[in-house]
CSV table of C-alpha atoms in Angstrom, one decimal:
chain,number,residue,atom,x,y,z
C,289,UNK,CA,60.9,51.4,-3.0
C,290,UNK,CA,63.5,49.9,-4.7
C,291,UNK,CA,62.7,47.4,-7.1
C,292,UNK,CA,64.3,43.8,-7.2
C,293,UNK,CA,66.5,43.2,-9.9
C,294,UNK,CA,65.3,40.0,-11.6
C,295,UNK,CA,69.0,39.5,-13.4
C,296,UNK,CA,70.9,40.2,-10.2
C,297,UNK,CA,68.8,37.7,-8.6
C,298,UNK,CA,69.2,34.9,-11.0
C,299,UNK,CA,72.9,35.4,-11.3
C,300,UNK,CA,73.2,35.3,-7.5
C,301,UNK,CA,71.0,31.9,-7.3
C,302,UNK,CA,73.7,30.4,-10.1
C,303,UNK,CA,76.6,31.8,-7.8
C,304,UNK,CA,75.1,30.1,-4.6
C,305,UNK,CA,74.7,26.9,-6.0
C,306,UNK,CA,78.1,26.8,-7.2
C,307,UNK,CA,79.6,27.8,-3.7
C,308,UNK,CA,77.8,25.0,-2.4
C,309,UNK,CA,78.1,22.1,-5.0
C,310,UNK,CA,81.3,23.5,-6.6
C,311,UNK,CA,83.5,24.8,-4.0
C,312,UNK,CA,81.9,22.8,-1.2
C,313,UNK,CA,81.1,26.0,0.8
C,314,UNK,CA,78.8,24.9,4.1
C,315,UNK,CA,75.4,27.2,4.4
C,316,UNK,CA,77.1,29.7,6.9
C,317,UNK,CA,79.4,30.7,4.3
C,318,UNK,CA,76.8,30.9,1.9
C,319,UNK,CA,74.7,32.7,3.9
C,320,UNK,CA,77.6,35.1,4.9
C,321,UNK,CA,78.1,35.5,1.4
C,322,UNK,CA,74.6,36.1,0.3
C,323,UNK,CA,74.8,39.2,3.3
C,324,UNK,CA,77.9,40.6,1.7
C,325,UNK,CA,76.1,40.7,-1.8
C,326,UNK,CA,73.0,42.3,-0.5
C,327,UNK,CA,75.2,45.2,1.2
C,328,UNK,CA,76.7,45.8,-2.1
C,329,UNK,CA,72.9,45.7,-3.6
C,330,UNK,CA,72.0,48.3,-0.6
C,331,UNK,CA,74.6,50.4,-1.9
C,332,UNK,CA,74.1,50.7,-5.3
C,333,UNK,CA,70.3,50.9,-4.9
C,334,UNK,CA,69.9,47.2,-6.9
C,335,UNK,CA,71.9,48.5,-9.7
C,336,UNK,CA,72.9,45.9,-12.2
C,337,UNK,CA,76.0,43.8,-11.6
C,338,UNK,CA,77.4,44.9,-15.1
C,339,UNK,CA,77.9,48.5,-14.2
C,340,UNK,CA,80.7,47.3,-11.2
C,341,UNK,CA,83.5,49.9,-12.1
C,342,UNK,CA,86.5,51.0,-9.9
C,343,UNK,CA,84.7,54.1,-8.5
C,344,UNK,CA,81.9,52.1,-7.3
C,345,UNK,CA,84.2,49.7,-5.8
C,346,UNK,CA,86.2,52.4,-3.9
C,347,UNK,CA,82.7,54.1,-2.7
C,348,UNK,CA,81.4,50.8,-1.5
C,349,UNK,CA,84.6,50.3,0.6
C,350,UNK,CA,84.1,53.9,2.3
C,351,UNK,CA,80.3,53.4,2.8
C,352,UNK,CA,81.1,49.9,4.4
C,353,UNK,CA,83.8,51.4,6.7
C,354,UNK,CA,81.6,54.3,7.6
C,355,UNK,CA,78.3,51.8,8.6
C,356,UNK,CA,77.5,50.9,11.6
C,357,UNK,CA,75.6,47.5,13.1
C,358,UNK,CA,74.1,47.8,16.3
C,359,UNK,CA,75.0,50.9,17.0
C,360,UNK,CA,78.8,50.4,16.5
C,361,UNK,CA,80.9,50.5,13.4
C,362,UNK,CA,81.9,47.4,11.7
C,363,UNK,CA,85.2,45.9,12.9
C,364,UNK,CA,88.1,45.4,10.5
C,365,UNK,CA,87.6,41.9,10.3
C,366,UNK,CA,84.2,42.0,9.4
C,367,UNK,CA,84.9,44.9,7.0
C,368,UNK,CA,87.9,42.6,5.4
C,369,UNK,CA,85.6,39.4,5.4
C,370,UNK,CA,82.7,41.2,3.7
C,371,UNK,CA,85.3,42.7,0.8
C,372,UNK,CA,86.3,38.9,0.8
C,373,UNK,CA,83.2,37.6,0.0
C,374,UNK,CA,82.5,40.0,-2.8
C,375,UNK,CA,86.1,39.6,-4.5
C,376,UNK,CA,85.2,36.0,-4.7
C,377,UNK,CA,81.5,36.8,-6.3
C,378,UNK,CA,83.0,39.5,-9.1
C,379,UNK,CA,85.9,37.2,-9.8
C,380,UNK,CA,83.2,34.1,-10.3
C,381,UNK,CA,81.5,36.9,-12.3
C,382,UNK,CA,84.0,38.0,-14.4
C,383,UNK,CA,84.1,34.3,-15.9
C,384,UNK,CA,80.5,34.2,-16.7
C,385,UNK,CA,78.9,35.0,-20.2
C,386,UNK,CA,77.2,38.4,-20.4
C,387,UNK,CA,80.2,39.7,-17.7
C,388,UNK,CA,83.3,38.8,-19.0
C,389,UNK,CA,83.6,41.7,-21.2
C,390,UNK,CA,82.3,44.2,-18.5
C,391,UNK,CA,84.0,42.9,-15.0
C,392,UNK,CA,87.9,41.8,-15.4
C,393,UNK,CA,90.0,40.7,-12.5
C,394,UNK,CA,91.8,43.6,-12.3
C,395,UNK,CA,88.6,45.5,-11.6
C,396,UNK,CA,88.0,42.9,-8.7
C,397,UNK,CA,91.2,43.8,-7.0
C,398,UNK,CA,89.5,47.3,-5.9
C,399,UNK,CA,87.7,45.5,-3.5
C,400,UNK,CA,91.0,44.7,-1.5
C,401,UNK,CA,91.4,45.9,2.2
C,402,UNK,CA,93.9,49.1,2.7
C,403,UNK,CA,97.4,47.5,3.7
C,404,UNK,CA,97.5,50.0,6.5
């Protein structure tokens, strides 16, 4: 069993509070963002968010594109939405102390969907 990363949990709680209180997001948006982050954590096996890099972003996109939900592949809309939520999270994370030097906005751009 994979152990929960406490550092990740703390930063996620701060992010969800920021989404709700500072950005005015509704509960369903916060919940859907949490689902996207949980998928990323599932993919990385709870790795610290500071280990985010272009290779992980590219591999995650491939993993997500090939993931099935209820026996069907993810739709392009679902795929795009999860990546959009993750971009918002990692962009916010790039402003936070302890993450600024490790996660830059240009790294976050690797979570964009292909133009095809």
